[in-house]
Amino acid sequence: MSKLSERLHYSRDDLRSDVLGGITAGVVGLPLALAFGEGSGLGAVAGLYAAVSMGLFAALFGGTQTLVSGPTAPMTVAVSVIVATQVESITEVFAIAIMAGVLQILLGVLKIGRFIAYTPYSVISGFMSGVGVIIILGQTLPFGGSGVVEGGPLGAIRAWPDLFSELNGHSVVIGGTTLLVSIFWPTGWRKYLPATLAALIAGTVLSVAWLSETPIIGDVPQGFPAIALPAFSVDLLARAVQPAITLALLGSINTLLTSLMADSMTRTQHDSDRELIGQGVGNVATGFIAGMPSAGITVLTGANIRAGARTRVSAVLCAAILLAVLLGLGRFLEVIPHAALAAILIRISWDIIDWRFLTRMKLIKREHLVVMAATLALTVFVDLLTAVAVGLVVAGLVGSRRFEMMQLDRVVSVPMLDQTFLYADVDIFDFDDDVDMFAARTGMVGLKGSFTVASSRRLIRALSQDIQEHEVVILDFTETLYMDDSAALVVEQMIDVARAEDTECIVMGLTGDPATTLGSLNVLRHVPADHIVEDLDGAREVAKRLLDA
């Protein structure tokens, strides 16, 4: 069956599975969208708008069949920082969302998406745990009936004395009840009513029926969201570059890591670059309807797949369900208390923290623990993008140390006995008495595998002494697969060391990528053309000629 016919084949079983997945994702996604929207500082309805718009367009144009997109925890933290510190009005956030979407489309067009998949797990763990800590600390304020303050997690901690002095008992009871229901909701009931939705209903009913002295969502616009182009200005464009880049990169990382999770669950393979284009289109569309900048949602994608979803139809149906809720039940959302949404966010964020990594700290390698701890600390106390960037740099340095040892293990430096290498065809009794039978005037340096900047420094240190001990050295590239520019310059240094010690160099078996790299840097300019040979027999003939001379 051709790929086209496979793509067009859509059975009743596929439809049934997608309907179940879409309904499940929609039901689970409603409280998440409201909670993340509220936590971002844009309002609960902005989260619902985003779940509808982003969910629809990312599903239609994205590259992951079962991915569900909308408001996420990392994007919530990033948007809340932008709202608090980098814009003069809420409407500017939507202009930034459009710019971020355009950047994501460019990332997809330039085919950069595939590289995000190389993010080490220790960086992901530290980042997600940091996001969980930030949301939990920030949501302690609305949980107690207070408003969100500026300054991130440290600002929330500094506001705790005022919170405790003016604690709203109704909010605490509502938040506590919502949190307990979300934790202890029976497992057997969750397939009929998800825990987060049950908790939201419990908290809302408690607020409406008995504990009404608590902050609520308030006015929710009725009907379809208005489509409008946010006001752009030269001043805004200059200020929006940094937050737009932050949202674009953060959303891309968030989404593609979720796509990898979906691949592992469905045994499929997503298209990273197409997914970034889909996410970009979704964020542009979301900005036009005053929705929250969004990304792929790990929790909903997992629920969607576990419910049986097979294609993007499930995500489209999820967006349609949330749109129906918005159009038909919008007025009922107004009475939802902030404390209930805060409790749901606290519960979700608790699960986001990588407890498996944290509880096994003593068993984890020290370098991985350093990367995770650095990423977590920077996420909480600096900002998300800096945390990921520094985490990747530190992880790269740690990995380079490991690569250094692996690459050095692939270097072979051996002396070649004259009697076995040069004169293997001469009878031992034909030698003169003054000939040293154990002389090894020729040495061979074999570079097997790949060599990069990771091992270049120690490579020259390890080989210089061996080169100096021989009159002729053979540089064997027969089994060299890859060599970057730093390793190529090490080869140049080895040749320079040999020249300084009057040691002749023979280059053997140089082909493919190593030949291209050495040639582009003109590394072999001091090696005569007749000293470059294909195999060991050629190297033997050149060595005999040089030594006899």
Coordinates of C-alpha atoms in Angstrom, one line a residue:
M1 CA 0.0 0.0 0.0
S2 CA 1.4 3.4 -0.9
K3 CA 2.0 6.2 1.6
L4 CA -0.7 8.2 0.0
S5 CA -3.3 5.5 0.3
E6 CA -2.3 4.8 3.9
R7 CA -2.8 8.5 4.7
L8 CA -6.2 8.6 3.1
H9 CA -7.4 5.3 4.7
Y10 CA -9.5 6.2 7.7
S11 CA -11.7 3.5 9.2
R12 CA -14.6 3.4 11.6
D13 CA -12.3 2.1 14.3
D14 CA -10.1 5.1 13.8
L15 CA -13.1 7.5 14.1
R16 CA -14.3 5.7 17.2
S17 CA -10.9 5.9 18.8
D18 CA -10.4 9.5 17.9
V19 CA -13.8 10.5 19.3
L20 CA -13.0 8.8 22.6
G21 CA -9.6 10.5 22.7
G22 CA -11.0 13.9 21.7
I23 CA -13.8 13.8 24.4
T24 CA -11.3 12.7 27.0
A25 CA -8.8 15.5 26.1
G26 CA -11.6 18.1 26.0
V27 CA -13.0 17.2 29.4
V28 CA -9.6 17.0 31.0
G29 CA -8.5 20.2 29.2
L30 CA -11.2 22.5 30.4
P31 CA -10.0 23.0 33.9
L32 CA -6.4 23.1 32.7
A33 CA -7.1 25.8 30.2
L34 CA -8.9 27.9 32.8
A35 CA -6.3 27.4 35.4
F36 CA -3.3 28.1 33.2
G37 CA -5.0 31.2 31.7
E38 CA -5.6 32.5 35.2
G39 CA -2.1 31.7 36.3
S40 CA -0.6 33.5 33.3
G41 CA -2.1 36.8 34.4
L42 CA -4.2 37.1 31.2
G43 CA -7.4 35.7 32.7
A44 CA -9.1 32.3 32.6
V45 CA -10.9 33.0 29.4
A46 CA -7.6 33.7 27.6
G47 CA -6.6 30.2 28.4
L48 CA -9.9 28.8 27.0
Y49 CA -9.5 30.9 23.8
A50 CA -6.0 29.5 23.4
A51 CA -7.1 25.9 24.0
V52 CA -9.7 26.3 21.2
S53 CA -7.5 28.2 18.6
M54 CA -4.2 26.6 19.3
G55 CA -5.8 23.2 19.6
L56 CA -7.4 23.5 16.2
F57 CA -4.7 25.1 14.1
A58 CA -1.8 23.1 15.6
A59 CA -3.8 19.9 14.9
L60 CA -4.5 20.9 11.3
F61 CA -1.0 22.1 10.4
G62 CA 1.3 20.3 12.8
G63 CA 3.4 17.2 12.4
T64 CA 2.4 15.0 15.3
Q65 CA -0.8 13.0 14.7
T66 CA -1.9 12.7 18.4
L67 CA -0.6 15.9 19.9
V68 CA -3.0 18.2 21.7
S69 CA -1.9 21.9 22.1
G70 CA -3.0 24.7 24.3
P71 CA -1.9 26.5 27.5
T72 CA 1.0 24.7 29.3
A73 CA 2.9 25.2 32.6
P74 CA 6.1 26.5 31.1
M75 CA 4.3 28.9 28.9
T76 CA 2.2 30.0 31.9
V77 CA 5.3 30.9 33.8
A78 CA 6.9 32.7 30.8
V79 CA 3.7 34.7 30.1
S80 CA 3.2 35.7 33.7
V81 CA 6.7 37.2 33.7
I82 CA 6.0 39.1 30.5
V83 CA 2.7 40.4 31.9
A84 CA 4.4 41.5 35.1
T85 CA 7.6 43.1 33.8
Q86 CA 7.8 43.5 30.0
V87 CA 4.6 45.1 28.7
E88 CA 2.7 48.3 29.3
S89 CA -0.8 46.7 28.6
I90 CA -2.3 43.3 28.3
T91 CA -2.9 43.7 24.6
E92 CA 0.8 43.9 24.0
V93 CA 1.1 40.3 25.0
F94 CA -1.0 39.2 22.1
A95 CA 1.2 41.1 19.7
I96 CA 4.2 39.3 21.2
A97 CA 2.3 36.0 20.7
I98 CA 1.9 36.7 17.0
M99 CA 5.6 37.6 16.7
A100 CA 6.5 34.4 18.6
G101 CA 4.3 32.4 16.2
V102 CA 6.1 33.9 13.2
L103 CA 9.5 33.0 14.7
Q104 CA 8.3 29.4 15.2
I105 CA 7.2 29.2 11.5
L106 CA 10.7 30.4 10.6
L107 CA 12.3 27.8 12.8
G108 CA 10.2 25.1 11.0
V109 CA 11.0 26.4 7.6
L110 CA 14.7 26.5 8.4
K111 CA 14.4 22.9 9.6
I112 CA 15.8 23.6 13.1
G113 CA 13.2 21.6 14.9
R114 CA 15.1 18.3 14.8
F115 CA 17.9 19.7 17.0
I116 CA 15.7 20.4 20.0
A117 CA 15.3 16.6 20.4
Y118 CA 18.9 16.4 21.5
T119 CA 18.1 18.2 24.8
P120 CA 19.5 16.0 27.6
Y121 CA 17.2 14.6 30.2
S122 CA 18.9 16.3 33.1
V123 CA 18.1 19.7 31.5
I124 CA 14.5 18.7 30.9
S125 CA 14.2 17.4 34.5
G126 CA 15.6 20.5 36.1
F127 CA 13.5 22.8 33.8
M128 CA 10.2 21.1 34.5
S129 CA 10.9 20.8 38.2
G130 CA 11.7 24.5 38.3
V131 CA 8.5 25.3 36.5
G132 CA 6.5 23.2 39.0
V133 CA 8.2 25.0 41.9
I134 CA 7.5 28.5 40.4
I135 CA 3.8 27.7 39.9
I136 CA 3.3 26.2 43.3
L137 CA 4.9 29.2 45.1
G138 CA 3.0 31.7 43.0
Q139 CA -0.4 30.0 43.4
T140 CA -0.2 30.0 47.2
L141 CA -1.4 33.6 47.1
P142 CA -4.8 33.0 45.3
F143 CA -5.1 29.8 47.2
G144 CA -5.3 32.0 50.3
G145 CA -7.6 34.6 48.8
S146 CA -4.9 37.1 47.8
G147 CA -3.9 38.4 44.3
V148 CA -0.8 37.4 42.4
V149 CA 2.1 39.7 43.0
E150 CA 5.1 40.7 40.9
G151 CA 8.6 39.3 41.4
G152 CA 8.1 35.7 40.6
P153 CA 8.6 33.0 43.2
L154 CA 10.7 35.3 45.5
G155 CA 7.9 38.0 45.3
A156 CA 5.4 35.4 46.3
I157 CA 7.5 34.3 49.3
R158 CA 7.9 38.0 50.4
A159 CA 4.1 38.4 50.2
W160 CA 3.5 35.5 52.6
P161 CA 3.4 37.6 55.8
D162 CA 0.7 39.8 54.3
L163 CA -1.1 36.7 53.1
F164 CA -1.2 35.1 56.5
S165 CA -2.3 38.4 58.2
E166 CA -5.2 38.8 55.8
L167 CA -6.0 35.1 55.1
N168 CA -9.4 34.5 53.4
G169 CA -10.9 31.5 55.2
H170 CA -13.5 30.8 52.5
S171 CA -10.7 30.7 49.8
V172 CA -8.6 28.3 51.9
V173 CA -11.5 25.9 52.5
I174 CA -12.4 26.0 48.8
G175 CA -8.8 25.6 47.7
G176 CA -8.2 22.8 50.2
T177 CA -11.3 20.9 49.2
T178 CA -10.4 21.2 45.5
L179 CA -6.9 20.0 46.2
L180 CA -8.1 17.0 48.2
V181 CA -10.6 16.0 45.6
S182 CA -8.0 16.2 42.8
I183 CA -5.7 14.0 44.9
F184 CA -8.1 11.4 46.3
W185 CA -10.6 11.1 43.5
P186 CA -11.1 7.3 43.1
T187 CA -9.1 5.8 40.3
G188 CA -12.1 3.8 39.0
W189 CA -14.2 7.0 38.6
R190 CA -11.6 8.9 36.6
K191 CA -12.5 7.3 33.3
Y192 CA -16.0 8.7 33.7
L193 CA -15.1 12.1 35.3
P194 CA -11.4 13.2 35.4
A195 CA -10.0 14.2 38.8
T196 CA -9.3 17.8 37.8
L197 CA -12.8 18.4 36.5
A198 CA -14.4 16.8 39.5
A199 CA -12.2 19.0 41.8
L200 CA -13.2 22.1 39.8
I201 CA -16.9 21.3 40.1
A202 CA -16.5 20.6 43.9
G203 CA -14.7 23.8 44.5
T204 CA -17.2 25.8 42.4
V205 CA -20.3 24.3 44.1
L206 CA -18.8 25.0 47.5
S207 CA -18.3 28.6 46.5
V208 CA -21.7 29.1 45.0
A209 CA -23.7 27.3 47.8
W210 CA -21.9 28.3 51.0
L211 CA -18.6 30.1 50.8
S212 CA -19.3 33.1 48.5
E213 CA -16.8 35.5 50.0
T214 CA -14.0 34.5 47.7
P215 CA -12.6 36.1 44.5
I216 CA -14.1 34.5 41.3
I217 CA -13.3 34.6 37.6
G218 CA -16.0 37.2 37.0
D219 CA -17.2 38.5 33.6
V220 CA -16.6 36.0 30.8
P221 CA -17.2 37.3 27.2
Q222 CA -20.1 35.5 25.6
G223 CA -20.0 34.0 22.1
F224 CA -17.2 33.6 19.6
P225 CA -14.0 35.5 20.4
A226 CA -13.6 38.8 18.5
I227 CA -10.8 38.7 15.9
A228 CA -8.6 41.8 16.0
L229 CA -5.1 42.8 15.1
P230 CA -3.2 43.9 18.2
A231 CA -1.7 47.4 17.9
F232 CA 2.0 47.3 16.7
S233 CA 4.4 50.2 17.1
V234 CA 8.1 50.7 16.6
D235 CA 8.5 51.0 20.4
L236 CA 6.6 47.7 20.9
L237 CA 8.5 45.9 18.2
A238 CA 11.8 46.9 19.9
R239 CA 10.7 45.7 23.3
A240 CA 8.9 42.6 22.0
V241 CA 12.0 40.9 20.4
Q242 CA 13.3 39.3 23.6
P243 CA 10.0 38.1 25.0
A244 CA 8.9 36.8 21.5
I245 CA 12.2 34.8 21.2
T246 CA 11.7 33.4 24.7
L247 CA 8.1 32.3 23.9
A248 CA 9.1 30.9 20.5
L249 CA 12.0 28.8 21.8
L250 CA 10.2 27.8 25.0
G251 CA 7.1 26.8 23.1
S252 CA 9.1 24.9 20.6
I253 CA 11.1 22.9 23.2
N254 CA 7.9 22.2 25.2
T255 CA 6.1 21.0 22.1
L256 CA 8.8 18.8 20.6
L257 CA 9.5 17.1 23.8
T258 CA 5.8 16.3 24.1
S259 CA 5.9 15.0 20.5
L260 CA 8.8 12.7 21.4
M261 CA 6.6 11.4 24.3
A262 CA 3.7 10.8 21.8
D263 CA 6.1 8.9 19.5
S264 CA 7.1 6.6 22.3
M265 CA 3.5 5.9 23.2
T266 CA 2.2 5.4 19.7
R267 CA 5.4 4.0 18.1
T268 CA 5.2 6.6 15.4
Q269 CA 7.5 9.4 14.3
H270 CA 6.6 13.0 14.2
D271 CA 7.8 15.7 11.7
S272 CA 9.6 18.2 14.0
D273 CA 9.8 21.0 11.4
R274 CA 6.1 20.7 10.3
E275 CA 5.1 20.7 14.0
L276 CA 6.9 24.0 14.6
I277 CA 5.1 25.5 11.6
G278 CA 1.8 24.2 13.0
Q279 CA 2.6 25.7 16.4
G280 CA 3.6 29.0 14.8
V281 CA 0.3 29.2 12.9
G282 CA -1.6 28.4 16.1
N283 CA 0.1 31.1 18.1
V284 CA -0.4 33.7 15.3
A285 CA -4.2 32.8 15.2
T286 CA -4.4 32.8 19.0
G287 CA -2.8 36.3 19.2
F288 CA -5.6 37.6 16.9
I289 CA -8.3 36.4 19.4
A290 CA -6.6 37.5 22.6
G291 CA -5.6 34.0 23.6
M292 CA -2.7 32.9 25.7
P293 CA 0.6 31.9 23.9
S294 CA 0.6 28.1 24.0
A295 CA 2.4 24.9 23.1
G296 CA 1.9 21.1 23.0
I297 CA 0.3 19.9 26.3
T298 CA 2.0 16.8 27.7
V299 CA -0.8 15.9 30.1
L300 CA -3.6 16.1 27.5
T301 CA -1.5 14.4 24.8
G302 CA -1.0 11.5 27.1
A303 CA -4.7 11.4 28.0
N304 CA -5.7 11.6 24.4
I305 CA -3.4 8.7 23.4
R306 CA -4.4 6.5 26.4
A307 CA -8.1 7.0 25.4
G308 CA -7.3 5.5 22.0
A309 CA -6.6 8.5 19.7
R310 CA -4.9 7.7 16.5
T311 CA -5.0 10.8 14.3
R312 CA -5.2 14.6 14.5
V313 CA -9.0 14.3 14.3
S314 CA -9.0 13.8 18.1
A315 CA -7.3 17.1 18.7
V316 CA -9.7 18.9 16.4
L317 CA -12.6 17.4 18.2
C318 CA -11.1 18.4 21.6
A319 CA -10.9 22.0 20.3
A320 CA -14.5 21.8 19.1
I321 CA -15.7 20.6 22.5
L322 CA -14.0 23.4 24.3
L323 CA -15.5 25.9 21.8
A324 CA -19.0 24.5 22.5
V325 CA -18.4 25.0 26.2
L326 CA -17.2 28.6 25.5
L327 CA -20.3 29.4 23.4
G328 CA -22.9 27.5 25.4
L329 CA -21.7 27.5 29.0
G330 CA -19.6 30.7 29.2
R331 CA -21.8 32.4 31.8
F332 CA -21.4 29.4 34.1
L333 CA -17.6 29.9 34.1
E334 CA -17.9 33.3 35.8
V335 CA -18.6 31.8 39.2
I336 CA -15.5 29.6 39.3
P337 CA -13.3 30.7 42.3
H338 CA -9.7 31.7 41.9
A339 CA -8.8 29.4 44.9
A340 CA -10.1 26.3 43.0
L341 CA -8.1 27.1 39.9
A342 CA -5.0 27.7 42.2
A343 CA -5.5 24.3 43.8
I344 CA -5.7 22.6 40.4
L345 CA -2.5 24.4 39.3
I346 CA -0.8 23.3 42.5
R347 CA -1.8 19.7 42.0
I348 CA -0.7 19.7 38.3
S349 CA 2.6 21.4 39.2
W350 CA 3.3 18.9 41.9
D351 CA 3.1 16.2 39.3
I352 CA 5.3 18.2 36.9
I353 CA 8.2 18.1 39.4
D354 CA 10.5 15.2 38.5
W355 CA 10.3 13.3 41.8
R356 CA 11.8 10.2 40.3
F357 CA 15.0 12.1 39.7
L358 CA 15.0 14.0 43.0
T359 CA 14.3 10.9 45.1
R360 CA 17.2 9.0 43.5
M361 CA 19.8 11.8 43.8
K362 CA 22.3 9.7 45.7
L363 CA 22.3 7.1 42.8
I364 CA 22.6 9.6 40.0
K365 CA 26.0 10.5 38.5
R366 CA 27.4 13.7 40.0
E367 CA 27.7 15.5 36.6
H368 CA 24.1 14.8 35.7
L369 CA 23.0 16.0 39.1
V370 CA 25.0 19.3 38.7
V371 CA 23.3 19.9 35.3
M372 CA 19.8 19.2 36.8
A373 CA 20.4 21.4 39.9
A374 CA 21.8 24.3 37.9
T375 CA 18.9 24.2 35.4
L376 CA 16.4 24.0 38.3
A377 CA 18.0 26.9 40.2
L378 CA 18.2 29.2 37.1
T379 CA 14.6 28.3 36.2
V380 CA 13.3 29.4 39.6
F381 CA 15.6 32.4 40.3
V382 CA 16.5 33.8 36.9
D383 CA 14.3 32.9 33.9
L384 CA 13.3 29.9 31.8
L385 CA 15.3 30.6 28.6
T386 CA 18.5 31.3 30.5
A387 CA 18.0 28.1 32.5
V388 CA 17.6 26.0 29.3
A389 CA 20.6 27.7 27.6
V390 CA 22.9 27.4 30.5
G391 CA 21.7 23.9 31.2
L392 CA 22.5 22.9 27.6
V393 CA 26.0 24.5 27.8
V394 CA 26.8 22.7 31.1
A395 CA 25.4 19.4 29.8
G396 CA 27.6 19.9 26.7
L397 CA 30.7 20.5 28.8
V398 CA 29.9 17.4 30.9
G399 CA 29.3 15.4 27.7
S400 CA 32.6 16.6 26.2
R401 CA 34.5 15.3 29.2
R402 CA 32.9 11.9 28.6
F403 CA 33.6 12.0 24.9
E404 CA 37.2 12.9 25.6
M405 CA 37.8 9.6 27.4
M406 CA 35.9 7.6 24.8
Q407 CA 37.8 9.2 21.9
L408 CA 41.2 8.8 23.6
D409 CA 40.4 5.1 24.0
R410 CA 40.2 4.9 20.2
V411 CA 43.8 6.2 19.7
V412 CA 46.4 3.5 19.1
S413 CA 50.1 4.4 19.2
V414 CA 52.5 1.4 18.6
P415 CA 56.2 1.0 17.7
M416 CA 56.9 -1.0 14.6
L417 CA 59.9 -3.3 14.9
D418 CA 62.2 -3.0 12.0
Q419 CA 62.7 -6.8 11.6
T420 CA 58.9 -7.4 11.4
F421 CA 57.7 -4.3 9.6
L422 CA 60.6 -3.3 7.3
Y423 CA 62.4 -6.5 6.8
A424 CA 59.8 -9.2 7.2
D425 CA 61.0 -10.9 4.0
V426 CA 64.7 -11.0 5.0
D427 CA 66.1 -14.0 6.9
I428 CA 67.2 -13.1 10.4
F429 CA 70.6 -14.7 9.8
D430 CA 71.3 -12.4 6.8
F431 CA 71.6 -9.3 9.1
D432 CA 75.0 -7.8 10.0
D433 CA 76.1 -8.2 13.6
D434 CA 75.9 -4.4 14.2
V435 CA 72.2 -4.3 13.3
D436 CA 69.9 -3.8 16.3
M437 CA 67.3 -6.6 16.0
F438 CA 65.0 -4.8 18.4
A439 CA 65.1 -1.4 16.8
A440 CA 61.8 0.3 16.1
R441 CA 62.6 3.4 14.1
T442 CA 59.0 3.6 12.8
G443 CA 55.9 4.3 14.9
M444 CA 52.3 4.2 13.9
V445 CA 49.5 6.4 15.3
G446 CA 46.1 5.0 14.5
L447 CA 43.0 7.3 14.9
K448 CA 39.9 5.1 15.0
G449 CA 36.4 6.4 15.0
S450 CA 35.5 10.1 15.5
F451 CA 37.6 12.9 16.9
T452 CA 36.3 16.3 18.0
V453 CA 37.2 19.3 20.2
A454 CA 36.5 17.1 23.2
S455 CA 39.7 15.2 22.9
S456 CA 41.9 17.6 21.0
R457 CA 43.8 19.0 23.9
R458 CA 44.8 15.7 25.5
L459 CA 45.3 14.1 22.1
I460 CA 48.4 16.1 21.2
R461 CA 49.8 15.8 24.7
A462 CA 49.5 12.0 24.6
L463 CA 51.0 11.6 21.2
S464 CA 53.8 14.2 21.1
Q465 CA 56.1 12.0 23.1
D466 CA 55.5 8.9 21.0
I467 CA 56.2 10.9 17.8
Q468 CA 59.5 12.1 19.1
E469 CA 60.8 8.6 19.8
H470 CA 60.8 7.5 16.1
E471 CA 62.5 8.5 13.0
V472 CA 59.4 7.9 10.9
V473 CA 55.8 8.1 12.0
I474 CA 52.8 6.8 10.1
L475 CA 49.5 8.6 10.7
D476 CA 46.9 6.0 10.0
F477 CA 43.4 7.3 9.1
T478 CA 42.1 4.1 7.7
E479 CA 39.5 3.7 10.4
T480 CA 38.8 7.4 11.0
L481 CA 35.2 8.2 10.5
Y482 CA 34.8 11.8 11.5
M483 CA 37.1 14.7 12.4
D484 CA 36.1 18.2 13.3
D485 CA 38.3 21.3 12.7
S486 CA 39.8 21.2 16.2
A487 CA 40.9 17.6 15.8
A488 CA 42.3 18.5 12.3
L489 CA 44.4 21.2 13.9
V490 CA 45.8 18.6 16.3
V491 CA 46.9 16.6 13.3
E492 CA 48.7 19.7 12.1
Q493 CA 50.4 20.1 15.5
M494 CA 51.5 16.4 15.4
I495 CA 53.1 17.1 12.0
D496 CA 54.8 20.2 13.4
V497 CA 56.1 18.2 16.3
A498 CA 57.5 15.6 13.9
R499 CA 59.2 18.3 11.8
A500 CA 60.7 19.9 14.9
E501 CA 62.2 16.5 15.8
D502 CA 63.3 15.7 12.2
T503 CA 60.8 12.9 12.2
E504 CA 59.4 12.1 8.8
C505 CA 55.6 11.8 8.5
I506 CA 53.6 9.3 6.3
V507 CA 49.8 9.7 5.9
M508 CA 48.0 6.5 5.3
G509 CA 44.4 5.7 4.4
L510 CA 43.0 9.2 4.3
T511 CA 39.6 9.3 2.6
G512 CA 36.1 10.7 3.1
D513 CA 35.2 13.3 5.7
P514 CA 38.6 13.4 7.4
A515 CA 40.3 14.0 4.0
T516 CA 37.8 16.9 3.3
T517 CA 38.4 18.5 6.8
L518 CA 42.2 18.2 6.6
G519 CA 42.2 19.5 3.0
S520 CA 40.0 22.5 3.7
L521 CA 42.4 23.7 6.5
N522 CA 45.5 22.8 4.4
V523 CA 46.8 20.7 7.2
L524 CA 49.0 18.5 5.0
R525 CA 50.9 21.3 3.3
H526 CA 54.2 20.2 4.8
V527 CA 53.7 16.5 3.9
P528 CA 55.2 15.6 0.5
A529 CA 52.7 14.1 -2.0
D530 CA 54.7 10.8 -2.2
H531 CA 54.3 10.5 1.6
I532 CA 50.5 10.1 1.3
V533 CA 49.7 6.5 0.7
E534 CA 46.6 4.2 0.6
D535 CA 47.7 1.2 2.6
L536 CA 50.3 -0.4 4.8
D537 CA 52.3 -1.8 1.9
G538 CA 52.7 1.7 0.5
A539 CA 53.7 3.1 3.9
R540 CA 56.3 0.3 4.3
E541 CA 57.9 1.2 0.9
V542 CA 58.1 4.9 1.8
A543 CA 59.5 4.2 5.3
K544 CA 62.2 1.9 3.9
R545 CA 63.2 4.5 1.4
L546 CA 63.4 7.2 4.1
L547 CA 65.3 5.1 6.6
D548 CA 67.8 3.8 4.0
A549 CA 68.5 7.3 2.9

